[in-house]
Coordinates of C-alpha atoms in Angstrom, one line a residue:
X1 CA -9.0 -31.8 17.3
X2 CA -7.8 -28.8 15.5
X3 CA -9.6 -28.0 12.5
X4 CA -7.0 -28.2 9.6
X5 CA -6.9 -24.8 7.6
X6 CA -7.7 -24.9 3.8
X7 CA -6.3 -23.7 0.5
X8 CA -8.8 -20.8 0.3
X9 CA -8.0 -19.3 3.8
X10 CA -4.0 -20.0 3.5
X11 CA -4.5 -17.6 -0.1
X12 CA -5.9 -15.3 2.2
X13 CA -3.8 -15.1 4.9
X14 CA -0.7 -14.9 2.3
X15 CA -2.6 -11.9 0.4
X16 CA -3.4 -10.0 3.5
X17 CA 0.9 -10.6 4.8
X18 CA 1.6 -8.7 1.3
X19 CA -0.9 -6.2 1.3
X20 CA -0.3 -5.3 5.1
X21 CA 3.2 -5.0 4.2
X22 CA 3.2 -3.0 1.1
X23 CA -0.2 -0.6 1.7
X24 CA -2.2 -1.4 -1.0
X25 CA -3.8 -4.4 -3.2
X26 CA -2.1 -3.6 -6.5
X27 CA 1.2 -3.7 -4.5
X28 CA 0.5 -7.0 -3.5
X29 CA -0.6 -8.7 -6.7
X30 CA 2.3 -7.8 -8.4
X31 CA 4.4 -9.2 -6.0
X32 CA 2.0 -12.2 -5.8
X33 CA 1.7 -12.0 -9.5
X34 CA -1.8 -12.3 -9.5
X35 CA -4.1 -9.8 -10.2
X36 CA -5.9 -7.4 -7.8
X37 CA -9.2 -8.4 -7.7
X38 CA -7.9 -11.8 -6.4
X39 CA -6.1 -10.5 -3.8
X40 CA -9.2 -8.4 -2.7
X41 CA -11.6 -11.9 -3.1
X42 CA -9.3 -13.8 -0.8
X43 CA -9.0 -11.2 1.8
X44 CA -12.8 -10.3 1.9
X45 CA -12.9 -14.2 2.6
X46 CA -10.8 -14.1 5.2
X47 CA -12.4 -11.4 6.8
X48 CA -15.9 -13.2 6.4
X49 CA -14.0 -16.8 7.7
X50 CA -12.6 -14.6 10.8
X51 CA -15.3 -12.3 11.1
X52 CA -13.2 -9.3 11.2
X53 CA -12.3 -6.4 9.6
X54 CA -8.5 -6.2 8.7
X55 CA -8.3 -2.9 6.3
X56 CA -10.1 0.1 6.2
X57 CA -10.4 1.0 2.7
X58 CA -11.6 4.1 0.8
X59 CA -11.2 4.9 -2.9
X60 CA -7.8 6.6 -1.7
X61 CA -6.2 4.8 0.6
X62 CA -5.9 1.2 2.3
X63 CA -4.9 1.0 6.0
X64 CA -5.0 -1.8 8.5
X65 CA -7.3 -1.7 11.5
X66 CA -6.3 -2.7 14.7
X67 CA -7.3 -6.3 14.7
X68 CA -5.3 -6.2 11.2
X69 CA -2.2 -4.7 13.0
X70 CA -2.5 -7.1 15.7
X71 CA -2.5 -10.4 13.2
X72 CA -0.3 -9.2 10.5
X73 CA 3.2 -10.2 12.2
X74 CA 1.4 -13.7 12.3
X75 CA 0.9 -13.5 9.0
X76 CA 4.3 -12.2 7.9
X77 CA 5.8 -15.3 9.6
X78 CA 3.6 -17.6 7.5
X79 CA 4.8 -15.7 4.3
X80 CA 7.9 -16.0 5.2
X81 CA 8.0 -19.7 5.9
X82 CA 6.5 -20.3 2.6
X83 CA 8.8 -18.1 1.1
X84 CA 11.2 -20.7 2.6
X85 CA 10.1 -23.6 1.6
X86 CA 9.8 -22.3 -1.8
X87 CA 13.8 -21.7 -1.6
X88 CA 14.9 -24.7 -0.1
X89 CA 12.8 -26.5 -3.0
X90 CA 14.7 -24.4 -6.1
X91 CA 18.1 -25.1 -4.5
X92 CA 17.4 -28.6 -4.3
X93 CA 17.3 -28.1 -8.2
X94 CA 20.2 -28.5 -10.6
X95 CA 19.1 -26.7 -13.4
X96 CA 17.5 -22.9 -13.1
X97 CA 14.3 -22.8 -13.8
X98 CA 10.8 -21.3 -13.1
X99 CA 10.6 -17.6 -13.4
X100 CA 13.1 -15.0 -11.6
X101 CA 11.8 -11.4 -10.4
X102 CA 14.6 -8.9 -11.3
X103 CA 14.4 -4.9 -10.7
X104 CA 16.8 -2.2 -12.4
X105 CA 17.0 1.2 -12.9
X106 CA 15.3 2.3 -16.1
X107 CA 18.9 3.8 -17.9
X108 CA 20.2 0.7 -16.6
X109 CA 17.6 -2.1 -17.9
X110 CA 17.3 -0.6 -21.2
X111 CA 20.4 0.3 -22.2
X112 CA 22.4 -2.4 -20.2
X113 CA 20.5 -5.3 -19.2
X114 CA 17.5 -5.9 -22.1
X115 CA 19.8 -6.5 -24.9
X116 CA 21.9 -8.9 -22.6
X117 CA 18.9 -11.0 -21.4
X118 CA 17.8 -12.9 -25.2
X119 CA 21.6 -14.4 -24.2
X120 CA 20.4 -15.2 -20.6
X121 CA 17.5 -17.1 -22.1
X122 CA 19.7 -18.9 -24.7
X123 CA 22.1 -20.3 -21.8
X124 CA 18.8 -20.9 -19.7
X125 CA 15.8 -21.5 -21.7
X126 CA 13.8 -23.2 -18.7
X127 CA 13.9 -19.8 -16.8
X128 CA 11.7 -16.9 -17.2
X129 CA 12.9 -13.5 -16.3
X130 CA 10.5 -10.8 -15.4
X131 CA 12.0 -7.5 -15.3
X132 CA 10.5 -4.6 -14.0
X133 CA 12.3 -1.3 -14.5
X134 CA 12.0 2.2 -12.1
X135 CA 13.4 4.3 -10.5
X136 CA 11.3 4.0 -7.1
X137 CA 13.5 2.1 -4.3
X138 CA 11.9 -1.4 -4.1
X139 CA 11.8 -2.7 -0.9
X140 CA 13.2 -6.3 -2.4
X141 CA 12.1 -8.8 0.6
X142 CA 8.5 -7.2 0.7
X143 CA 7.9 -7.3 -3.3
X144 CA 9.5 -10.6 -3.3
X145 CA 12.1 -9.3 -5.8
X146 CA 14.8 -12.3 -6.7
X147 CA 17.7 -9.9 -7.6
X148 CA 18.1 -6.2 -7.7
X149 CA 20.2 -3.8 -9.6
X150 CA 20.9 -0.3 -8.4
X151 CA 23.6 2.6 -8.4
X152 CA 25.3 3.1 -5.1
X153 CA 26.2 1.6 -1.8
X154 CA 23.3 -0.3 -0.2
X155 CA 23.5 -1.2 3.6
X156 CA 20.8 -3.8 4.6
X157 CA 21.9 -7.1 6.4
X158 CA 19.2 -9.2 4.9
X159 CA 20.9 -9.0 1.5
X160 CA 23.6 -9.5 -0.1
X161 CA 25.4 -7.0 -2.5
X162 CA 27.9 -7.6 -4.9
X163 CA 29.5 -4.4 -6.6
X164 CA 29.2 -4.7 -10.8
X165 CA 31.2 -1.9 -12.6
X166 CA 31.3 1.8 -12.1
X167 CA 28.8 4.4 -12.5
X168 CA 30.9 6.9 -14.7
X169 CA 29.8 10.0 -15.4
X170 CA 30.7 12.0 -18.2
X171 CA 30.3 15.4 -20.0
X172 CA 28.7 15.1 -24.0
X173 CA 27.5 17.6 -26.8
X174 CA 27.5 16.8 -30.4
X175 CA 30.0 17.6 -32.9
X176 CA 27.6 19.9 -34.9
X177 CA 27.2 22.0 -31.4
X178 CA 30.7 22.1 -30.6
X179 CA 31.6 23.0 -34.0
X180 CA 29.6 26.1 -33.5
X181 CA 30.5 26.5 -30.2
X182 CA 33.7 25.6 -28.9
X183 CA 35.4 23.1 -27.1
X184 CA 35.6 23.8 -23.1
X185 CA 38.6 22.2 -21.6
X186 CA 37.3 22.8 -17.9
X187 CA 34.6 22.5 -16.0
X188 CA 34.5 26.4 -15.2
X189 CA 34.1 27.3 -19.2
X190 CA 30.4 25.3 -19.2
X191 CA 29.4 28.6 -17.7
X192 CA 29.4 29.7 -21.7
X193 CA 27.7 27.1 -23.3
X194 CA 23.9 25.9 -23.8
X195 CA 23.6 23.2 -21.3
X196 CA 21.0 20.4 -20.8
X197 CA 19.9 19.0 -17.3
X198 CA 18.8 16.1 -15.9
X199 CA 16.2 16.3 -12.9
X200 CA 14.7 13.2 -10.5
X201 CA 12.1 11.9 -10.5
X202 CA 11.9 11.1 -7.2
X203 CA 12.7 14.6 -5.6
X204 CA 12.5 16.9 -8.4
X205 CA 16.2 18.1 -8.0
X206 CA 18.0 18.6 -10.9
X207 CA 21.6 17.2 -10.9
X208 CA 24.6 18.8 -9.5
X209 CA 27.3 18.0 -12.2
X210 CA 30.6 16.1 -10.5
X211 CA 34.2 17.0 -11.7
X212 CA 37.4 15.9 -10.2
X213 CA 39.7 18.6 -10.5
X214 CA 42.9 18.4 -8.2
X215 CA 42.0 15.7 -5.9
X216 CA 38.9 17.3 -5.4
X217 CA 35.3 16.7 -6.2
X218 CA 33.8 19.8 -7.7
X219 CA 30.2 20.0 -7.9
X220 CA 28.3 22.2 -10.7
X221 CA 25.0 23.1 -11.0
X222 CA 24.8 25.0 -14.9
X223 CA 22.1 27.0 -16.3
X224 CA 20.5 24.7 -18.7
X225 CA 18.1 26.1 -21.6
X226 CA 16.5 22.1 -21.4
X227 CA 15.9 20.2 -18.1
X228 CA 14.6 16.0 -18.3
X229 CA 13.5 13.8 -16.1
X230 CA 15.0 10.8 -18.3
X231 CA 18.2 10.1 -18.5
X232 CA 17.9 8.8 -22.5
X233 CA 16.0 12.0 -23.2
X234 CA 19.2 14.4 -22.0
X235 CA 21.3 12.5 -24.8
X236 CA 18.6 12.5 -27.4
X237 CA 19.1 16.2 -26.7
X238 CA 22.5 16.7 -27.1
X239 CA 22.3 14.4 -30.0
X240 CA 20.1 17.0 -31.7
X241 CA 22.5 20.0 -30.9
X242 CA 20.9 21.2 -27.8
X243 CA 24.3 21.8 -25.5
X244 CA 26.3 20.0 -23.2
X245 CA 25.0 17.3 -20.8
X246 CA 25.9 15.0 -18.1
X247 CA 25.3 11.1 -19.0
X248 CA 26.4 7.9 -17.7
X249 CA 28.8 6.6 -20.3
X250 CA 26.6 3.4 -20.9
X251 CA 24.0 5.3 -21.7
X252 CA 26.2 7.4 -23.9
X253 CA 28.5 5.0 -25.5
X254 CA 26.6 3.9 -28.7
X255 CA 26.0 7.7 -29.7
X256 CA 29.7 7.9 -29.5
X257 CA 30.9 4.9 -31.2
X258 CA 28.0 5.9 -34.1
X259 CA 30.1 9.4 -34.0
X260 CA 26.4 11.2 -32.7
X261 CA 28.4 12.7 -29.5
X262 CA 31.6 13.6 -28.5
X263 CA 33.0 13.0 -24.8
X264 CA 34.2 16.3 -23.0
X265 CA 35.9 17.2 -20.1
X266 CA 37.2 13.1 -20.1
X267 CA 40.1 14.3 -17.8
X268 CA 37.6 15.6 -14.9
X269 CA 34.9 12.7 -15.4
X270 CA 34.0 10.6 -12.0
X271 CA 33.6 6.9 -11.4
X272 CA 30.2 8.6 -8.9
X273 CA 29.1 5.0 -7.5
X274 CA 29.4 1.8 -8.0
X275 CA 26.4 -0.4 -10.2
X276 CA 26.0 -2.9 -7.8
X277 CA 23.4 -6.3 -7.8
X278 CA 20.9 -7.2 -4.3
X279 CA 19.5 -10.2 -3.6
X280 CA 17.7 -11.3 -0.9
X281 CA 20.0 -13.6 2.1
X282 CA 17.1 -16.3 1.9
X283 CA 17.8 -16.7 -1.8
X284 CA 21.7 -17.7 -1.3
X285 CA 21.5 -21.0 -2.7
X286 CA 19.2 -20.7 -5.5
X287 CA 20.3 -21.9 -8.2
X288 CA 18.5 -19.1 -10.5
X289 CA 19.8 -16.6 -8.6
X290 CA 23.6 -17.7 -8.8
X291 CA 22.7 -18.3 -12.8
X292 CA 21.9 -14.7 -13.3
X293 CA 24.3 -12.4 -10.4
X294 CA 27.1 -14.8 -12.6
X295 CA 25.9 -13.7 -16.0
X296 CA 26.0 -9.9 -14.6
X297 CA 29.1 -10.4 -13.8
X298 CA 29.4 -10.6 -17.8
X299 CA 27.5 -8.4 -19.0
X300 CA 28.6 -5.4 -16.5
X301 CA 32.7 -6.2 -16.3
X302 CA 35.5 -3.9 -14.9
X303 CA 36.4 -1.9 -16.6
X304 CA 33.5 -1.6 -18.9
X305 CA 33.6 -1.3 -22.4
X306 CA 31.2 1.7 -22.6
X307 CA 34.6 3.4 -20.2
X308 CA 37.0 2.3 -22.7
X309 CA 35.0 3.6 -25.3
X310 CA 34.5 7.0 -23.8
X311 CA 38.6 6.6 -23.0
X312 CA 39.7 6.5 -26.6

């Protein structure tokens, strides 16, 4: 008779699928939304129940050994069956409800998405949403990530993407600056003004600014006096006075409509990439899921008001 496996060593086997998967223990209890120390309790019992060592783990770095390696498809399979079941469950369900793992861009999730969400609640009050903002790439099966918002074309057949509103970028500067300064009505007069920068994160590249100019794209990289690495932080700036900066327009919009900035250069602005929302295939029919990609629908139409704002 086989013996039947317990709670305890299922926990362990699901921790030790996640941690495998994402390369450390912190990755994992976030994704398991439990805390670290649990995930490292379950797996050390694991380990003890199997008598074998599945990391190798320094202060630094956690790595699988090759017993590890050799189980942790196994293990996958099990998380993803539960993952399953967990699915088929929720879309059994009429109403949304339990709590809903979303991811954004930081520009997008506070500007956008944070203000939108107290009327999410209100329409849903039985579902929780837990919304982490960053600008690192989530990998959205492995961090068991419900839906996803992100600028730009995503190919990956285990999800499934549906395009939002544009990603529009614009040229800005205060009234103050340009009344100082002048107004440029090209792209090739920036080369005379004070101009602010935005540079990633992620690569440390600072942004090429995009103008369409006679069917073309052209791409400009300015001198800048003031370089960030948050995209909130470049119009704070050219709130102040410091120059002329590239933003997207929702980030932009309120500072116009409270008369703080003035759009530039409207006649060479780019739609750059689509916003666009991911979720995962397995989560088709869940009924939070449809709840919320719906309600983005709203609160990121085409054309967007931040556009028509920019427009006037």
């Amino acid at each position: 008779m086989k013996e039947q496996i317990g709670i305890e060593r299922l926990t362990g086997l699901l921790a030790f699928a996640k941690a495998g998967s994402l390369g450390s223990y912190t990755a994992a209890a976030q994704a398991l939304s439990v805390s670290p120390s649990a995930v490292s309790k379950s797996i050390q019992r694991l380990e003890k129940h199997l008598g074998l060592k599945l990391f190798s783990r320094t202060t630094r770095s956690l790595s699988m050994t090759a017993e590890g390696r050799d189980l942790h498809g196994r293990a996958v399979r099990l998380l993803q069956d539960a993952a399953e079941i967990e699915q088929a469950a929720l879309a059994s369900r009429a109403e949304p409800s339990g709590t809903m793992k979303v991811t954004a861009p930081l520009p997008i999730g506070v500007n956008v998405l944070a203000p939108a969400l107290p009327h999410f609640r209100a329409r849903y009050p039985k579902l929780t949403v837990d919304l982490r903002l960053t600008d690192r790439l989530v990998d959205i099966i492995d961090e068991g990530i419900d839906v996803a918002i992100r600028v730009g074309d995503v190919v990956d057949s285990r999800l499934i993407a549906r395009p939002l509103a544009p990603h529009r970028l614009c040229a800005f500067a205060s009234p103050s600056y340009l009344a100082a300064r002048g107004i440029p009505l090209h792209p090739t007069e920036l080369a005379g003004h004070d101009c602010v920068n935005f540079r990633y994160q992620s690569s440390g590249q600072t942004l090429r600014w995009p103008f369409s100019v006679g069917g073309r794209i052209l791409e400009i990289t300015p001198e800048a006096g003031i370089v960030v690495d948050v995209s909130d932080a470049v119009v704070a700036v050219l709130a102040a006075g410091g120059g002329i900066g590239i933003s997207a327009t929702y980030v932009a919009a309120p500072f116009v409509k409270r008369g703080e900035l003035v759009p530039l250069l409207a006649d060479f602005a780019v739609d750059r990439f689509d916003i666009t929302a991911l979720w995962p295939e397995s989560r088709r029919g869940n009924p939070n899921v449809k709840a919320f990609t719906t309600f983005l629908g709203e609160v990121f139409p085409s054309p967007a008001p931040w556009d028509a704002l920019i427009a006037r």
